[in-house]
């Protein structure tokens, strides 16, 4: 099945074409194209994402990305009659499904993607389904590491693709799995019994982990988004220099709280205006990662997890991956994380989420839901 994914929930416009097969029991994905147009530079001067600016940029970017996918990148011309893949039979009507993020996210931004998807659906007679952005992050670990080579035949892309590796060979062996989703808007822990059934164990009661990274970065006068900047500075800092709090570390639940940690950083900087930025970054990161790792590990122990999954923008943080990797090794279970291209918001993961939602009873309505839950 060929799925066109569309993502506009925040400040990245994404359009991707993904081939999916195998169903829930043995899913396999090939990313034929994954285009992301980032608005980070536009929002950076405001220190965060401005919803109406995001909407304006999505409106501008969506037709451009679609055009790039269809014309330049894949060689479709003449209103879809020429093939997507040169010399093949693949044309726009061969796209089986259009998947678009309906939430959670900024509603004005989400609507741009939904309207665009519906327009394409009507024009080409392709069904459109709504995808949950968080489920997209959750499934991003299933996307293949290497870029796909597009082969000539419409039906043999998988067979001919030498780069395709199954990230997992036996899906029965990885469940139950503990999944940590850490992004700019969310921090939550799930216990998954299969790829399509899970229980939410806990979530943040205030700021998301990525939001805390962004806010502390702003206190340190680092550019937006702050996560990668903090990570960079932290490498040359002393992580034990400041004893920042580890909020809720020892509470028996699986919830998180990061706003107190951010406030502690604020007070520290007020009291120590000449503090070394590297030490503040390293000490803050250590505190945040301690909580994330500790709670994930405890959940894995408690539920007898046979694997750990991490996803979302903060999963790009190498120190977090290293810490979770160590925890997973101690428990003798594998850690699954998305390849670098799919940590941040993208449309390939939205296509994957839509593929699985097709197997679940619950369908998302095609209207923007800023607070959609997982
Ligand atoms: O998943 P994402 O692209 O968007 C949301 O769905 O929120 O995540 C963006 C968040 C931002 O807060 C950003 O600062 C954070 O992920 N982030 C990082 C790193 N890279 C991105 N946080 C810590 N370390 C990083 N390397
Ligand atoms: Zn996201």
mmCIF file of C-alpha atoms and ligand atoms in Angstrom:
data_model
loop_
_atom_site.group_PDB
_atom_site.id
_atom_site.type_symbol
_atom_site.label_atom_id
_atom_site.label_comp_id
_atom_site.label_asym_id
_atom_site.label_seq_id
_atom_site.Cartn_x
_atom_site.Cartn_y
_atom_site.Cartn_z
ATOM 1 C CA UNK A 1 0.000 0.000 0.000
ATOM 2 C CA UNK A 2 1.297 3.472 -0.880
ATOM 3 C CA UNK A 3 0.550 6.217 1.620
ATOM 4 C CA UNK A 4 1.074 9.944 1.195
ATOM 5 C CA UNK A 5 1.735 11.455 4.623
ATOM 6 C CA UNK A 6 1.128 15.113 5.459
ATOM 7 C CA UNK A 7 2.300 16.770 8.692
ATOM 8 C CA UNK A 8 1.642 20.376 9.763
ATOM 9 C CA UNK A 9 1.061 20.173 13.519
ATOM 10 C CA UNK A 10 3.766 22.609 14.589
ATOM 11 C CA UNK A 11 6.647 24.332 12.816
ATOM 12 C CA UNK A 12 7.705 21.698 10.283
ATOM 13 C CA UNK A 13 5.812 21.145 7.051
ATOM 14 C CA UNK A 14 6.214 17.513 6.016
ATOM 15 C CA UNK A 15 5.116 15.554 2.968
ATOM 16 C CA UNK A 16 6.224 11.943 2.473
ATOM 17 C CA UNK A 17 5.471 8.965 0.315
ATOM 18 C CA UNK A 18 5.744 5.619 2.103
ATOM 19 C CA UNK A 19 5.183 2.062 0.995
ATOM 20 C CA UNK A 20 3.766 -0.143 3.739
ATOM 21 C CA UNK A 21 2.954 -3.818 3.912
ATOM 22 C CA UNK A 22 2.822 -6.765 6.270
ATOM 23 C CA UNK A 23 -0.072 -5.556 8.450
ATOM 24 C CA UNK A 24 0.151 -5.448 12.219
ATOM 25 C CA UNK A 25 1.862 -8.789 12.581
ATOM 26 C CA UNK A 26 4.839 -8.073 10.315
ATOM 27 C CA UNK A 27 4.864 -4.424 9.262
ATOM 28 C CA UNK A 28 7.467 -3.185 6.837
ATOM 29 C CA UNK A 29 7.901 0.368 5.644
ATOM 30 C CA UNK A 30 9.860 1.893 2.832
ATOM 31 C CA UNK A 31 10.222 5.636 2.727
ATOM 32 C CA UNK A 32 10.205 6.593 -0.939
ATOM 33 C CA UNK A 33 10.331 10.314 -0.220
ATOM 34 C CA UNK A 34 10.422 12.303 2.987
ATOM 35 C CA UNK A 35 10.443 16.067 2.575
ATOM 36 C CA UNK A 36 10.508 18.440 5.534
ATOM 37 C CA UNK A 37 10.485 22.193 5.288
ATOM 38 C CA UNK A 38 11.510 23.663 8.613
ATOM 39 C CA UNK A 39 10.282 27.029 9.839
ATOM 40 C CA UNK A 40 12.725 27.072 12.738
ATOM 41 C CA UNK A 41 14.568 30.164 11.488
ATOM 42 C CA UNK A 42 11.313 32.118 11.105
ATOM 43 C CA UNK A 43 10.144 31.374 14.644
ATOM 44 C CA UNK A 44 13.606 31.659 16.219
ATOM 45 C CA UNK A 45 13.441 35.463 16.506
ATOM 46 C CA UNK A 46 10.241 35.092 18.585
ATOM 47 C CA UNK A 47 11.849 32.472 20.845
ATOM 48 C CA UNK A 48 9.113 29.919 20.084
ATOM 49 C CA UNK A 49 6.454 28.915 17.583
ATOM 50 C CA UNK A 50 3.919 31.617 16.586
ATOM 51 C CA UNK A 51 0.729 29.778 15.467
ATOM 52 C CA UNK A 52 -0.404 32.225 12.775
ATOM 53 C CA UNK A 53 3.067 32.463 11.289
ATOM 54 C CA UNK A 54 3.196 28.663 11.251
ATOM 55 C CA UNK A 55 -0.140 28.547 9.436
ATOM 56 C CA UNK A 56 1.047 31.051 6.836
ATOM 57 C CA UNK A 57 4.236 29.088 6.210
ATOM 58 C CA UNK A 58 2.419 25.734 5.928
ATOM 59 C CA UNK A 59 0.047 27.256 3.372
ATOM 60 C CA UNK A 60 3.067 28.396 1.376
ATOM 61 C CA UNK A 61 5.090 25.200 1.784
ATOM 62 C CA UNK A 62 2.511 22.457 1.255
ATOM 63 C CA UNK A 63 1.946 23.000 -2.490
ATOM 64 C CA UNK A 64 5.694 23.401 -2.965
ATOM 65 C CA UNK A 65 6.512 20.088 -1.260
ATOM 66 C CA UNK A 66 3.721 18.260 -3.065
ATOM 67 C CA UNK A 67 4.986 19.699 -6.343
ATOM 68 C CA UNK A 68 8.529 18.587 -5.484
ATOM 69 C CA UNK A 69 7.432 15.066 -4.615
ATOM 70 C CA UNK A 70 5.304 14.693 -7.679
ATOM 71 C CA UNK A 71 7.217 16.595 -10.327
ATOM 72 C CA UNK A 72 10.885 16.961 -9.674
ATOM 73 C CA UNK A 73 11.579 14.136 -7.290
ATOM 74 C CA UNK A 74 9.450 11.385 -8.673
ATOM 75 C CA UNK A 75 8.838 12.506 -12.243
ATOM 76 C CA UNK A 76 5.060 12.784 -12.406
ATOM 77 C CA UNK A 77 3.832 15.277 -14.959
ATOM 78 C CA UNK A 78 0.684 16.012 -16.899
ATOM 79 C CA UNK A 79 -1.663 16.007 -13.951
ATOM 80 C CA UNK A 80 -0.549 12.635 -12.692
ATOM 81 C CA UNK A 81 -0.673 10.690 -15.910
ATOM 82 C CA UNK A 82 3.079 10.371 -16.134
ATOM 83 C CA UNK A 83 4.529 7.859 -13.656
ATOM 84 C CA UNK A 84 5.900 8.792 -10.240
ATOM 85 C CA UNK A 85 8.723 6.356 -10.681
ATOM 86 C CA UNK A 86 10.224 6.750 -14.140
ATOM 87 C CA UNK A 87 9.451 3.840 -16.448
ATOM 88 C CA UNK A 88 7.004 2.349 -14.015
ATOM 89 C CA UNK A 89 3.263 2.168 -13.856
ATOM 90 C CA UNK A 90 3.101 4.179 -10.648
ATOM 91 C CA UNK A 91 1.001 7.340 -10.968
ATOM 92 C CA UNK A 92 -0.866 9.554 -8.512
ATOM 93 C CA UNK A 93 -3.947 7.318 -8.519
ATOM 94 C CA UNK A 94 -1.657 4.526 -7.296
ATOM 95 C CA UNK A 95 -1.449 6.339 -3.987
ATOM 96 C CA UNK A 96 -3.867 4.268 -1.913
ATOM 97 C CA UNK A 97 -4.273 6.519 1.078
ATOM 98 C CA UNK A 98 -3.594 10.065 2.200
ATOM 99 C CA UNK A 99 -2.697 10.370 5.886
ATOM 100 C CA UNK A 100 -2.825 13.721 7.608
ATOM 101 C CA UNK A 101 -2.075 14.768 11.184
ATOM 102 C CA UNK A 102 -5.275 15.870 12.951
ATOM 103 C CA UNK A 103 -3.727 16.442 16.399
ATOM 104 C CA UNK A 104 -2.316 17.104 18.862
ATOM 105 C CA UNK A 105 -0.791 20.408 17.792
ATOM 106 C CA UNK A 106 -1.615 23.994 16.883
ATOM 107 C CA UNK A 107 -5.115 24.011 15.419
ATOM 108 C CA UNK A 108 -4.598 26.728 12.775
ATOM 109 C CA UNK A 109 -1.525 24.797 11.600
ATOM 110 C CA UNK A 110 -3.308 21.420 11.658
ATOM 111 C CA UNK A 111 -6.171 22.776 9.523
ATOM 112 C CA UNK A 112 -3.790 23.741 6.720
ATOM 113 C CA UNK A 113 -2.691 20.117 6.387
ATOM 114 C CA UNK A 114 -6.220 18.736 6.699
ATOM 115 C CA UNK A 115 -7.599 21.082 4.038
ATOM 116 C CA UNK A 116 -4.710 20.341 1.721
ATOM 117 C CA UNK A 117 -5.127 16.586 2.177
ATOM 118 C CA UNK A 118 -8.864 16.782 1.532
ATOM 119 C CA UNK A 119 -8.278 18.846 -1.594
ATOM 120 C CA UNK A 120 -5.887 16.220 -2.969
ATOM 121 C CA UNK A 121 -8.215 13.414 -1.938
ATOM 122 C CA UNK A 122 -11.129 14.941 -3.805
ATOM 123 C CA UNK A 123 -9.078 15.817 -6.862
ATOM 124 C CA UNK A 124 -7.625 12.356 -7.286
ATOM 125 C CA UNK A 125 -10.300 10.237 -5.624
ATOM 126 C CA UNK A 126 -8.004 8.962 -2.863
ATOM 127 C CA UNK A 127 -9.319 8.282 0.671
ATOM 128 C CA UNK A 128 -7.994 10.564 3.415
ATOM 129 C CA UNK A 129 -7.559 9.480 7.028
ATOM 130 C CA UNK A 130 -6.580 11.420 10.111
ATOM 131 C CA UNK A 131 -3.478 10.426 12.064
ATOM 132 C CA UNK A 132 -2.446 11.091 15.653
ATOM 133 C CA UNK A 133 0.909 12.901 15.773
ATOM 134 C CA UNK A 134 1.964 11.056 18.932
ATOM 135 C CA UNK A 135 1.261 7.692 17.325
ATOM 136 C CA UNK A 136 3.452 8.907 14.460
ATOM 137 C CA UNK A 137 6.325 9.468 16.909
ATOM 138 C CA UNK A 138 5.619 6.113 18.550
ATOM 139 C CA UNK A 139 5.942 4.204 15.261
ATOM 140 C CA UNK A 140 8.916 6.163 13.933
ATOM 141 C CA UNK A 141 11.319 3.469 15.205
ATOM 142 C CA UNK A 142 9.905 1.170 12.523
ATOM 143 C CA UNK A 143 11.034 3.398 9.663
ATOM 144 C CA UNK A 144 14.119 2.057 7.889
ATOM 145 C CA UNK A 145 17.541 3.540 8.540
ATOM 146 C CA UNK A 146 18.763 3.845 5.022
ATOM 147 C CA UNK A 147 17.273 5.913 2.269
ATOM 148 C CA UNK A 148 15.207 3.796 -0.060
ATOM 149 C CA UNK A 149 16.227 3.312 -3.619
ATOM 150 C CA UNK A 150 13.246 3.575 -5.887
ATOM 151 C CA UNK A 151 13.106 0.683 -8.258
ATOM 152 C CA UNK A 152 11.299 0.563 -11.552
ATOM 153 C CA UNK A 153 8.411 -1.715 -10.966
ATOM 154 C CA UNK A 154 5.378 -0.638 -9.009
ATOM 155 C CA UNK A 155 5.081 -3.934 -7.212
ATOM 156 C CA UNK A 156 8.648 -4.973 -6.522
ATOM 157 C CA UNK A 157 9.989 -2.093 -4.508
ATOM 158 C CA UNK A 158 10.497 -4.276 -1.450
ATOM 159 C CA UNK A 159 11.990 -7.233 -3.244
ATOM 160 C CA UNK A 160 14.494 -5.177 -5.170
ATOM 161 C CA UNK A 161 15.547 -2.897 -2.399
ATOM 162 C CA UNK A 162 18.964 -3.899 -1.117
ATOM 163 C CA UNK A 163 18.837 -1.332 1.680
ATOM 164 C CA UNK A 164 15.761 -2.627 3.340
ATOM 165 C CA UNK A 165 16.287 -4.250 6.709
ATOM 166 C CA UNK A 166 13.559 -5.207 9.076
ATOM 167 C CA UNK A 167 14.242 -3.354 12.328
ATOM 168 C CA UNK A 168 12.598 -6.251 14.139
ATOM 169 C CA UNK A 169 12.381 -9.824 12.954
ATOM 170 C CA UNK A 170 9.936 -11.197 15.485
ATOM 171 C CA UNK A 171 7.296 -8.802 16.737
ATOM 172 C CA UNK A 172 5.930 -11.267 19.262
ATOM 173 C CA UNK A 173 9.198 -11.142 21.176
ATOM 174 C CA UNK A 174 9.308 -7.402 21.854
ATOM 175 C CA UNK A 175 6.083 -7.078 23.869
ATOM 176 C CA UNK A 176 5.249 -5.964 26.451
ATOM 177 C CA UNK A 177 7.287 -2.899 25.625
ATOM 178 C CA UNK A 178 7.711 0.359 27.500
ATOM 179 C CA UNK A 179 7.564 3.382 25.202
ATOM 180 C CA UNK A 180 8.824 6.812 26.234
ATOM 181 C CA UNK A 181 7.552 9.602 24.005
ATOM 182 C CA UNK A 182 9.476 12.816 24.633
ATOM 183 C CA UNK A 183 8.848 15.827 22.459
ATOM 184 C CA UNK A 184 8.378 19.573 22.682
ATOM 185 C CA UNK A 185 4.720 19.182 23.600
ATOM 186 C CA UNK A 186 4.550 15.794 25.360
ATOM 187 C CA UNK A 187 6.319 13.489 27.775
ATOM 188 C CA UNK A 188 4.593 10.198 28.400
ATOM 189 C CA UNK A 189 5.141 6.555 29.154
ATOM 190 C CA UNK A 190 3.131 3.748 27.576
ATOM 191 C CA UNK A 191 3.060 0.025 28.190
ATOM 192 C CA UNK A 192 2.444 -1.594 24.821
ATOM 193 C CA UNK A 193 1.046 -5.104 24.520
ATOM 194 C CA UNK A 194 1.217 -5.018 20.749
ATOM 195 C CA UNK A 195 1.822 -2.443 18.056
ATOM 196 C CA UNK A 196 -1.818 -1.392 18.289
ATOM 197 C CA UNK A 197 -2.735 -1.796 21.951
ATOM 198 C CA UNK A 198 -1.302 0.046 24.906
ATOM 199 C CA UNK A 199 -1.995 1.582 28.268
ATOM 200 C CA UNK A 200 -0.830 5.027 29.239
ATOM 201 C CA UNK A 201 1.197 4.748 32.445
ATOM 202 C CA UNK A 202 1.867 8.407 33.071
ATOM 203 C CA UNK A 203 2.655 11.771 31.556
ATOM 204 C CA UNK A 204 3.947 15.191 32.450
ATOM 205 C CA UNK A 205 1.827 17.222 34.808
ATOM 206 C CA UNK A 206 3.177 20.528 33.505
ATOM 207 C CA UNK A 207 5.952 21.224 30.989
ATOM 208 C CA UNK A 208 7.094 18.624 28.479
ATOM 209 C CA UNK A 209 10.766 17.632 28.592
ATOM 210 C CA UNK A 210 11.500 19.350 25.248
ATOM 211 C CA UNK A 211 9.741 22.479 26.473
ATOM 212 C CA UNK A 212 11.990 22.516 29.547
ATOM 213 C CA UNK A 213 15.072 22.212 27.311
ATOM 214 C CA UNK A 214 13.750 25.116 25.203
ATOM 215 C CA UNK A 215 12.961 27.303 28.229
ATOM 216 C CA UNK A 216 16.306 26.711 29.947
ATOM 217 C CA UNK A 217 18.031 27.406 26.626
ATOM 218 C CA UNK A 218 16.203 30.720 26.470
ATOM 219 C CA UNK A 219 17.419 31.553 29.992
ATOM 220 C CA UNK A 220 20.928 30.849 28.724
ATOM 221 C CA UNK A 221 20.261 33.087 25.693
ATOM 222 C CA UNK A 222 20.676 30.187 23.297
ATOM 223 C CA UNK A 223 18.711 30.102 20.035
ATOM 224 C CA UNK A 224 15.394 28.241 19.559
ATOM 225 C CA UNK A 225 14.930 25.264 19.531
ATOM 226 C CA UNK A 226 17.017 24.886 22.636
ATOM 227 C CA UNK A 227 17.303 21.109 22.958
ATOM 228 C CA UNK A 228 20.173 20.584 20.516
ATOM 229 C CA UNK A 229 21.929 23.729 21.831
ATOM 230 C CA UNK A 230 21.801 22.504 25.439
ATOM 231 C CA UNK A 231 23.066 19.105 24.353
ATOM 232 C CA UNK A 232 26.011 20.701 22.532
ATOM 233 C CA UNK A 233 26.990 22.938 25.467
ATOM 234 C CA UNK A 234 26.481 20.137 27.983
ATOM 235 C CA UNK A 235 29.279 18.112 26.360
ATOM 236 C CA UNK A 236 31.884 20.536 27.701
ATOM 237 C CA UNK A 237 30.225 21.214 31.045
ATOM 238 C CA UNK A 238 30.317 19.607 34.477
ATOM 239 C CA UNK A 239 27.054 17.761 35.027
ATOM 240 C CA UNK A 240 27.629 17.616 38.790
ATOM 241 C CA UNK A 241 28.408 21.286 39.215
ATOM 242 C CA UNK A 242 24.854 22.245 40.202
ATOM 243 C CA UNK A 243 22.554 19.944 42.180
ATOM 244 C CA UNK A 244 19.327 20.648 40.317
ATOM 245 C CA UNK A 245 16.176 18.894 41.594
ATOM 246 C CA UNK A 246 14.999 15.594 40.066
ATOM 247 C CA UNK A 247 11.234 16.242 40.190
ATOM 248 C CA UNK A 248 9.072 13.232 41.095
ATOM 249 C CA UNK A 249 12.050 10.885 40.780
ATOM 250 C CA UNK A 250 11.133 8.810 43.809
ATOM 251 C CA UNK A 251 7.357 8.941 43.513
ATOM 252 C CA UNK A 252 5.876 5.573 42.782
ATOM 253 C CA UNK A 253 3.790 6.775 39.826
ATOM 254 C CA UNK A 254 4.958 7.150 36.215
ATOM 255 C CA UNK A 255 4.190 10.860 35.882
ATOM 256 C CA UNK A 256 6.702 13.607 35.245
ATOM 257 C CA UNK A 257 7.057 17.274 36.115
ATOM 258 C CA UNK A 258 9.619 19.609 34.588
ATOM 259 C CA UNK A 259 8.483 23.109 35.446
ATOM 260 C CA UNK A 260 10.187 23.067 38.864
ATOM 261 C CA UNK A 261 13.467 22.101 37.225
ATOM 262 C CA UNK A 262 13.160 25.029 34.848
ATOM 263 C CA UNK A 263 12.401 27.387 37.777
ATOM 264 C CA UNK A 264 15.415 26.023 39.664
ATOM 265 C CA UNK A 265 17.565 26.926 36.641
ATOM 266 C CA UNK A 266 16.024 30.413 36.599
ATOM 267 C CA UNK A 267 16.785 31.016 40.289
ATOM 268 C CA UNK A 268 20.277 29.617 39.943
ATOM 269 C CA UNK A 269 21.031 32.003 37.085
ATOM 270 C CA UNK A 270 19.582 34.941 39.034
ATOM 271 C CA UNK A 271 21.856 34.089 41.968
ATOM 272 C CA UNK A 272 24.887 33.275 39.811
ATOM 273 C CA UNK A 273 24.830 35.668 36.853
ATOM 274 C CA UNK A 274 28.386 34.691 35.889
ATOM 275 C CA UNK A 275 27.738 30.956 35.957
ATOM 276 C CA UNK A 276 29.412 28.947 33.218
ATOM 277 C CA UNK A 277 26.697 28.186 30.645
ATOM 278 C CA UNK A 278 28.238 24.799 29.941
ATOM 279 C CA UNK A 279 27.871 23.746 33.581
ATOM 280 C CA UNK A 280 24.273 24.936 33.776
ATOM 281 C CA UNK A 281 23.437 23.090 30.550
ATOM 282 C CA UNK A 282 25.197 19.892 31.670
ATOM 283 C CA UNK A 283 23.655 19.947 35.159
ATOM 284 C CA UNK A 284 20.171 20.661 33.822
ATOM 285 C CA UNK A 285 20.441 17.934 31.182
ATOM 286 C CA UNK A 286 21.684 15.427 33.758
ATOM 287 C CA UNK A 287 18.700 16.164 36.009
ATOM 288 C CA UNK A 288 16.159 15.867 33.182
ATOM 289 C CA UNK A 289 17.719 12.653 31.826
ATOM 290 C CA UNK A 290 17.956 11.133 35.302
ATOM 291 C CA UNK A 291 14.194 11.412 35.710
ATOM 292 C CA UNK A 292 13.371 10.213 32.190
ATOM 293 C CA UNK A 293 15.705 7.232 32.420
ATOM 294 C CA UNK A 294 14.840 6.254 35.972
ATOM 295 C CA UNK A 295 11.077 6.245 35.387
ATOM 296 C CA UNK A 296 11.386 4.384 32.090
ATOM 297 C CA UNK A 297 13.571 1.747 33.694
ATOM 298 C CA UNK A 298 11.231 1.357 36.643
ATOM 299 C CA UNK A 299 8.265 0.944 34.303
ATOM 300 C CA UNK A 300 10.193 -1.654 32.297
ATOM 301 C CA UNK A 301 10.963 -3.604 35.478
ATOM 302 C CA UNK A 302 7.456 -3.284 36.847
ATOM 303 C CA UNK A 303 5.786 -4.535 33.661
ATOM 304 C CA UNK A 304 8.413 -7.128 32.769
ATOM 305 C CA UNK A 305 9.131 -5.329 29.495
ATOM 306 C CA UNK A 306 10.884 -7.218 26.725
ATOM 307 C CA UNK A 307 11.944 -4.017 24.980
ATOM 308 C CA UNK A 308 12.080 -0.252 25.410
ATOM 309 C CA UNK A 309 11.076 2.263 22.754
ATOM 310 C CA UNK A 310 12.025 5.950 22.761
ATOM 311 C CA UNK A 311 10.709 8.521 20.304
ATOM 312 C CA UNK A 312 9.995 12.230 19.785
ATOM 313 C CA UNK A 313 12.229 15.255 19.295
ATOM 314 C CA UNK A 314 14.131 14.800 22.584
ATOM 315 C CA UNK A 315 14.996 11.233 21.507
ATOM 316 C CA UNK A 316 17.506 12.934 19.189
ATOM 317 C CA UNK A 317 19.544 13.624 22.328
ATOM 318 C CA UNK A 318 22.530 11.263 22.253
ATOM 319 C CA UNK A 319 23.029 11.408 26.001
ATOM 320 C CA UNK A 320 19.424 10.281 26.535
ATOM 321 C CA UNK A 321 19.865 7.431 24.074
ATOM 322 C CA UNK A 322 23.072 6.393 25.814
ATOM 323 C CA UNK A 323 21.415 6.444 29.243
ATOM 324 C CA UNK A 324 18.393 4.472 28.030
ATOM 325 C CA UNK A 325 20.683 2.093 26.159
ATOM 326 C CA UNK A 326 22.531 1.388 29.400
ATOM 327 C CA UNK A 327 19.272 0.814 31.263
ATOM 328 C CA UNK A 328 18.061 -1.529 28.522
ATOM 329 C CA UNK A 329 21.327 -3.502 28.593
ATOM 330 C CA UNK A 330 21.056 -3.869 32.354
ATOM 331 C CA UNK A 331 17.596 -5.372 31.853
ATOM 332 C CA UNK A 332 18.835 -7.439 28.895
ATOM 333 C CA UNK A 333 16.236 -6.023 26.519
ATOM 334 C CA UNK A 334 16.689 -4.114 23.261
ATOM 335 C CA UNK A 335 16.199 -0.351 22.944
ATOM 336 C CA UNK A 336 14.436 0.796 19.794
ATOM 337 C CA UNK A 337 14.826 4.394 18.657
ATOM 338 C CA UNK A 338 14.058 6.066 15.332
ATOM 339 C CA UNK A 339 16.827 6.692 12.813
ATOM 340 C CA UNK A 340 18.064 10.324 13.028
ATOM 341 C CA UNK A 341 15.925 11.514 10.106
ATOM 342 C CA UNK A 342 12.709 10.585 11.925
ATOM 343 C CA UNK A 343 13.222 11.925 15.460
ATOM 344 C CA UNK A 344 11.862 15.339 14.692
ATOM 345 C CA UNK A 345 8.473 16.012 13.144
ATOM 346 C CA UNK A 346 8.102 14.429 9.702
ATOM 347 C CA UNK A 347 5.359 13.025 7.490
ATOM 348 C CA UNK A 348 6.792 9.511 7.013
ATOM 349 C CA UNK A 349 5.861 8.688 10.611
ATOM 350 C CA UNK A 350 2.355 10.052 9.960
ATOM 351 C CA UNK A 351 1.979 7.614 7.063
ATOM 352 C CA UNK A 352 3.063 4.790 9.398
ATOM 353 C CA UNK A 353 0.528 5.863 12.045
ATOM 354 C CA UNK A 354 -2.244 5.898 9.450
ATOM 355 C CA UNK A 355 -1.269 2.415 8.283
ATOM 356 C CA UNK A 356 -1.762 1.037 11.788
ATOM 357 C CA UNK A 357 -4.892 3.059 12.487
ATOM 358 C CA UNK A 358 -6.408 1.339 9.466
ATOM 359 C CA UNK A 359 -6.142 -1.871 11.546
ATOM 360 C CA UNK A 360 -7.765 -0.373 14.636
ATOM 361 C CA UNK A 361 -11.406 0.209 15.288
ATOM 362 C CA UNK A 362 -10.929 3.830 16.275
ATOM 363 C CA UNK A 363 -10.796 6.321 13.409
ATOM 364 C CA UNK A 364 -9.878 9.966 13.813
ATOM 365 C CA UNK A 365 -12.317 12.543 12.441
ATOM 366 C CA UNK A 366 -10.899 14.852 9.804
ATOM 367 C CA UNK A 367 -10.918 17.927 11.977
ATOM 368 C CA UNK A 368 -8.135 19.563 13.973
ATOM 369 C CA UNK A 369 -7.927 18.524 17.617
ATOM 370 C CA UNK A 370 -5.276 20.495 19.412
ATOM 371 C CA UNK A 371 -5.430 18.262 22.502
ATOM 372 C CA UNK A 372 -5.902 14.880 20.859
ATOM 373 C CA UNK A 373 -4.690 12.157 23.223
ATOM 374 C CA UNK A 374 -2.905 8.925 22.537
HETATM 375 O O1 LIG B 1 8.944 15.971 18.229
HETATM 376 P P1 LIG B 1 9.311 17.368 17.990
HETATM 377 O O2 LIG B 1 10.022 17.706 16.713
HETATM 378 O O3 LIG B 1 8.051 18.300 18.048
HETATM 379 C C1 LIG B 1 6.988 18.073 18.886
HETATM 380 O O4 LIG B 1 6.133 17.212 18.562
HETATM 381 O O5 LIG B 1 7.000 18.735 19.957
HETATM 382 O O6 LIG B 1 10.184 17.837 19.229
HETATM 383 C C2 LIG B 1 10.751 19.090 19.328
HETATM 384 C C3 LIG B 1 11.419 19.220 20.687
HETATM 385 C C4 LIG B 1 11.920 20.623 20.987
HETATM 386 O O7 LIG B 1 11.511 20.988 22.282
HETATM 387 C C5 LIG B 1 13.421 20.470 20.930
HETATM 388 O O8 LIG B 1 14.139 21.366 21.749
HETATM 389 C C6 LIG B 1 13.618 19.043 21.360
HETATM 390 O O9 LIG B 1 12.556 18.347 20.762
HETATM 391 N N1 LIG B 1 14.909 18.497 20.918
HETATM 392 C C7 LIG B 1 15.887 18.116 21.759
HETATM 393 C C8 LIG B 1 16.968 17.711 20.933
HETATM 394 N N2 LIG B 1 16.594 17.856 19.631
HETATM 395 C C9 LIG B 1 15.327 18.341 19.643
HETATM 396 N N3 LIG B 1 15.945 18.081 23.101
HETATM 397 C C10 LIG B 1 17.092 17.637 23.647
HETATM 398 N N4 LIG B 1 18.175 17.256 22.940
HETATM 399 C C11 LIG B 1 18.162 17.283 21.592
HETATM 400 N N5 LIG B 1 19.234 16.888 20.890
HETATM 401 ZN ZN1 LIG B 2 6.332 15.963 17.251
#
